[in-house]
Coordinates of C-alpha atoms and ligand atoms in Angstrom, one line a residue:
M261 CA 0.0 0.0 0.0
L262 CA 1.3 3.4 -1.0
S263 CA 2.0 5.7 2.0
L264 CA 1.8 9.4 1.1
N265 CA 3.4 12.3 2.9
L266 CA 2.2 15.7 1.3
N267 CA 3.4 17.7 4.3
P268 CA 5.3 20.0 3.9
F269 CA 3.6 20.8 0.6
P270 CA 5.9 19.9 -2.3
T271 CA 6.5 23.1 -4.3
L272 CA 7.9 22.3 -7.8
S273 CA 10.0 24.5 -10.0
T274 CA 10.5 24.3 -13.8
G275 CA 12.2 26.6 -16.3
R276 CA 9.3 29.0 -16.5
L277 CA 6.9 27.9 -13.7
L278 CA 6.5 27.7 -10.0
L279 CA 3.9 25.0 -9.0
R280 CA 2.9 26.0 -5.5
Q281 CA 0.2 25.4 -2.9
I282 CA -3.2 27.0 -3.5
T283 CA -4.5 29.2 -0.7
T284 CA -7.7 31.2 0.0
A285 CA -5.8 34.2 -1.4
D286 CA -6.2 32.6 -4.9
V287 CA -10.0 32.8 -4.6
N288 CA -10.5 35.4 -7.4
K289 CA -8.2 33.6 -9.9
I290 CA -9.9 30.2 -9.1
F291 CA -13.2 31.9 -9.7
E292 CA -12.0 33.4 -13.0
L293 CA -11.0 29.9 -14.2
R294 CA -14.0 27.9 -12.9
S295 CA -16.5 30.5 -14.2
N296 CA -15.0 30.7 -17.7
K297 CA -17.2 28.9 -20.2
A298 CA -14.3 28.1 -22.6
V299 CA -12.1 26.7 -19.8
M300 CA -15.0 24.6 -18.5
E301 CA -16.4 23.4 -21.8
F302 CA -15.2 19.8 -21.4
I303 CA -14.9 19.6 -17.6
N304 CA -18.6 18.7 -17.2
R305 CA -18.9 20.4 -13.8
P306 CA -21.2 23.3 -12.9
L307 CA -19.6 26.7 -13.5
A308 CA -18.7 28.6 -10.4
E309 CA -21.3 31.3 -9.9
T310 CA -19.9 33.2 -7.0
T311 CA -16.5 33.6 -5.2
A312 CA -18.1 31.5 -2.4
D313 CA -18.2 28.6 -4.9
A314 CA -14.5 29.1 -5.6
L315 CA -13.8 29.2 -1.9
Q316 CA -15.6 26.0 -1.4
L317 CA -13.4 24.4 -4.2
I318 CA -10.2 25.7 -2.4
K319 CA -11.5 24.2 0.8
I320 CA -11.9 20.8 -0.8
I321 CA -8.4 21.1 -2.4
I322 CA -6.9 21.9 1.0
D323 CA -8.9 19.1 2.8
N324 CA -7.8 16.6 0.2
I325 CA -4.1 17.4 0.7
N326 CA -4.6 17.0 4.5
I327 CA -6.1 13.6 4.2
S328 CA -3.8 12.6 1.3
E329 CA -6.6 11.9 -1.1
G330 CA -5.5 14.5 -3.7
I331 CA -2.9 17.1 -4.4
T332 CA -3.5 20.2 -6.6
W333 CA -0.8 22.7 -7.4
A334 CA -1.4 26.4 -8.4
I335 CA 0.5 27.0 -11.7
S336 CA 2.2 30.4 -11.6
I337 CA 5.0 32.0 -13.7
Q338 CA 8.4 32.3 -11.9
N339 CA 8.6 35.6 -10.0
D340 CA 4.9 36.3 -10.3
S341 CA 2.7 34.4 -7.8
T342 CA -0.6 35.0 -9.8
L343 CA -2.4 31.7 -10.3
I344 CA -2.9 31.1 -14.0
G345 CA -4.0 27.5 -13.8
T346 CA -4.2 24.3 -11.7
I347 CA -2.9 20.8 -12.0
G348 CA -3.1 17.9 -9.7
F349 CA -3.8 14.3 -8.8
W350 CA -7.1 13.3 -7.4
K351 CA -8.8 10.0 -6.6
I352 CA -5.5 8.8 -5.3
D353 CA -5.8 5.0 -5.1
T354 CA -3.1 4.0 -2.6
E355 CA -3.8 0.3 -2.8
N356 CA -3.1 0.3 -6.6
H357 CA -0.5 3.1 -6.7
R358 CA -2.7 4.9 -9.1
A359 CA -4.1 8.4 -9.4
E360 CA -6.1 10.5 -11.8
I361 CA -4.6 13.7 -13.3
G362 CA -6.6 16.9 -13.9
Y363 CA -5.5 20.3 -15.2
L364 CA -6.9 23.7 -16.2
L365 CA -5.2 26.8 -17.8
H366 CA -6.4 30.3 -18.3
P367 CA -6.9 31.0 -22.0
N368 CA -4.5 33.9 -22.0
H369 CA -1.7 31.4 -21.3
Q370 CA -2.8 28.4 -23.5
Q371 CA -0.8 27.0 -26.5
K372 CA 2.5 28.2 -25.2
G373 CA 3.7 24.9 -23.8
I374 CA 2.8 25.8 -20.2
M375 CA 0.8 22.7 -19.4
Q376 CA 3.3 20.5 -21.1
E377 CA 5.9 22.0 -18.7
A378 CA 3.7 21.6 -15.7
L379 CA 2.6 18.1 -16.6
S380 CA 6.2 16.9 -17.0
A381 CA 7.1 18.1 -13.5
V382 CA 3.9 16.7 -11.9
L383 CA 4.3 13.3 -13.6
N384 CA 7.9 13.2 -12.5
Y385 CA 6.9 14.0 -8.9
G386 CA 4.1 11.4 -9.0
F387 CA 6.2 8.6 -10.3
T388 CA 9.4 9.3 -8.4
Q389 CA 8.3 10.9 -5.1
M390 CA 4.7 9.6 -4.7
Q391 CA 5.7 6.2 -6.1
L392 CA 2.7 6.0 -8.3
H393 CA 2.6 3.0 -10.7
S394 CA 0.1 4.5 -13.2
V395 CA -1.7 7.7 -13.9
E396 CA -5.1 7.9 -15.4
A397 CA -6.8 10.7 -17.3
N398 CA -10.6 10.7 -18.0
I399 CA -11.4 13.0 -20.9
N400 CA -14.4 14.1 -22.9
P401 CA -13.4 12.6 -26.3
A402 CA -14.2 16.0 -28.0
N403 CA -11.4 17.6 -25.9
E404 CA -8.8 17.8 -28.6
A405 CA -6.3 20.0 -26.6
S406 CA -6.3 17.6 -23.6
R407 CA -6.0 14.5 -25.9
K408 CA -3.0 16.0 -27.7
L409 CA -1.3 16.9 -24.4
L410 CA -1.8 13.4 -23.1
E411 CA -0.6 11.7 -26.3
K412 CA 2.4 13.9 -26.4
N413 CA 3.2 12.6 -22.9
K414 CA 2.9 8.9 -24.0
F415 CA -0.5 8.3 -22.4
I416 CA -2.4 5.5 -24.2
Q417 CA -6.1 5.3 -24.7
E418 CA -7.0 2.1 -22.8
G419 CA -10.8 2.5 -22.6
Y420 CA -13.8 4.1 -24.1
F421 CA -17.1 4.2 -22.4
K422 CA -20.1 5.1 -24.4
E423 CA -22.7 7.4 -22.8
N424 CA -21.5 6.5 -19.2
F425 CA -21.7 10.1 -17.8
Y426 CA -25.0 11.9 -17.4
Y427 CA -24.6 15.7 -17.4
K428 CA -27.2 18.4 -18.0
G429 CA -29.7 16.2 -19.7
S430 CA -27.2 14.3 -22.0
F431 CA -25.3 11.0 -21.7
L432 CA -21.7 11.7 -22.6
D433 CA -18.8 9.4 -23.7
S434 CA -15.6 9.1 -21.8
A435 CA -12.1 8.3 -23.1
I436 CA -9.8 6.8 -20.4
Y437 CA -6.1 7.3 -20.9
S438 CA -3.3 5.9 -18.8
L439 CA 0.5 6.2 -18.4
L440 CA 2.6 3.5 -16.6
T441 CA 5.7 4.4 -14.7
T442 CA 7.7 2.0 -16.8
V443 CA 6.9 4.0 -19.9
Q444 CA 8.5 7.1 -18.4
Ligands
COA48 C1 -5.8 21.2 -22.2 C2 -5.0 22.4 -21.8 C3 -4.6 22.3 -20.3 C4 -3.7 22.4 -22.7 O1 -2.8 23.4 -22.1 P1 -1.8 24.2 -23.0 O2 -0.8 24.9 -22.1 O3 -2.5 25.1 -23.9 O4 -1.1 23.1 -23.8 P2 0.4 23.1 -24.4 O5 0.6 24.5 -25.0 O6 1.4 22.6 -23.3 O7 0.3 22.1 -25.6 C5 0.5 20.7 -25.4 C6 0.2 20.0 -26.8 O8 -1.3 20.0 -26.9 C7 -1.6 20.7 -28.2 N1 -2.7 21.6 -28.0 C8 -2.8 22.5 -27.0 N2 -4.0 23.2 -27.2 C9 -4.6 22.7 -28.3 C10 -5.8 23.0 -29.0 N3 -6.6 24.0 -28.5 N4 -6.1 22.3 -30.1 C11 -5.3 21.3 -30.5 N5 -4.1 21.0 -29.9 C12 -3.8 21.7 -28.8 C13 -0.4 21.5 -28.5 O9 -0.3 21.6 -29.9 C14 0.8 20.7 -28.0 O10 1.3 19.8 -28.8 P3 2.5 20.2 -29.8 O11 3.6 20.8 -29.0 O12 2.9 18.9 -30.3 O13 2.0 21.1 -30.8 C15 -5.8 23.7 -22.0 O14 -6.3 23.7 -23.3 C16 -7.0 23.9 -21.0 O15 -6.8 24.3 -19.9 N6 -8.2 23.5 -21.5 C17 -9.4 23.7 -20.7 C18 -9.4 22.8 -19.5 C19 -9.4 21.4 -19.9 O16 -10.1 20.9 -20.8 N7 -8.7 20.6 -19.1 C20 -8.6 19.1 -19.3 C21 -9.7 18.4 -18.7 S1 -9.5 16.6 -19.0

């Protein structure tokens, strides 16, 4: 069984980015992301309507870290602490050394290789420090940007579920991607 220790919070640094802990001070930026229709198009979760919704999300993120069920980093540019996106593992399955990855980036910063840089650092942390054996991604098959990002990082589509997810009156398909530590 995997034993996780996320305390102290593991800040990660890359060439352009600082991946740091999310705090309640990020509430306005989390609200901007989670209320943005373009960002949320394929997330299939309700849009944040108020900053109170964003605060609630931050509380869940912090609680998940405290009970080692998930870890989410704020993505910021080096020397500017402004949150521009988030990336993290959730549904950490300690018995099977597996976790699901999720990520969001503000449109002003998309298509500049930012998530590629963040994902490399987070996968490296997941496989080497957290000792994960596999990482899963569950995407809406229409999410071309996310699919490209995963395939670029050697994720393989291992499953495809037809109409398994009911959201806002429709049954949606899910594509399940996975990356094994041995492929790294
Ligand atoms: C998915 C997402 C995180 C990608 O972030 P990004 O920083 O723009 O991606 P990158 O610039 O690192 O690009 C990585 C690869 O994906 C491709 N890509 C990125 N955006 C794309 C788009 N809109 N359409 C097609 N391909 C895209 C890039 O071309 C790149 O591959 P390449 O270098 O071989 O050309 C971003 O589009 C996003 O936040 N989307 C909304 C939230 C979301 O859907 N999250 C995923 C939920 S499963």
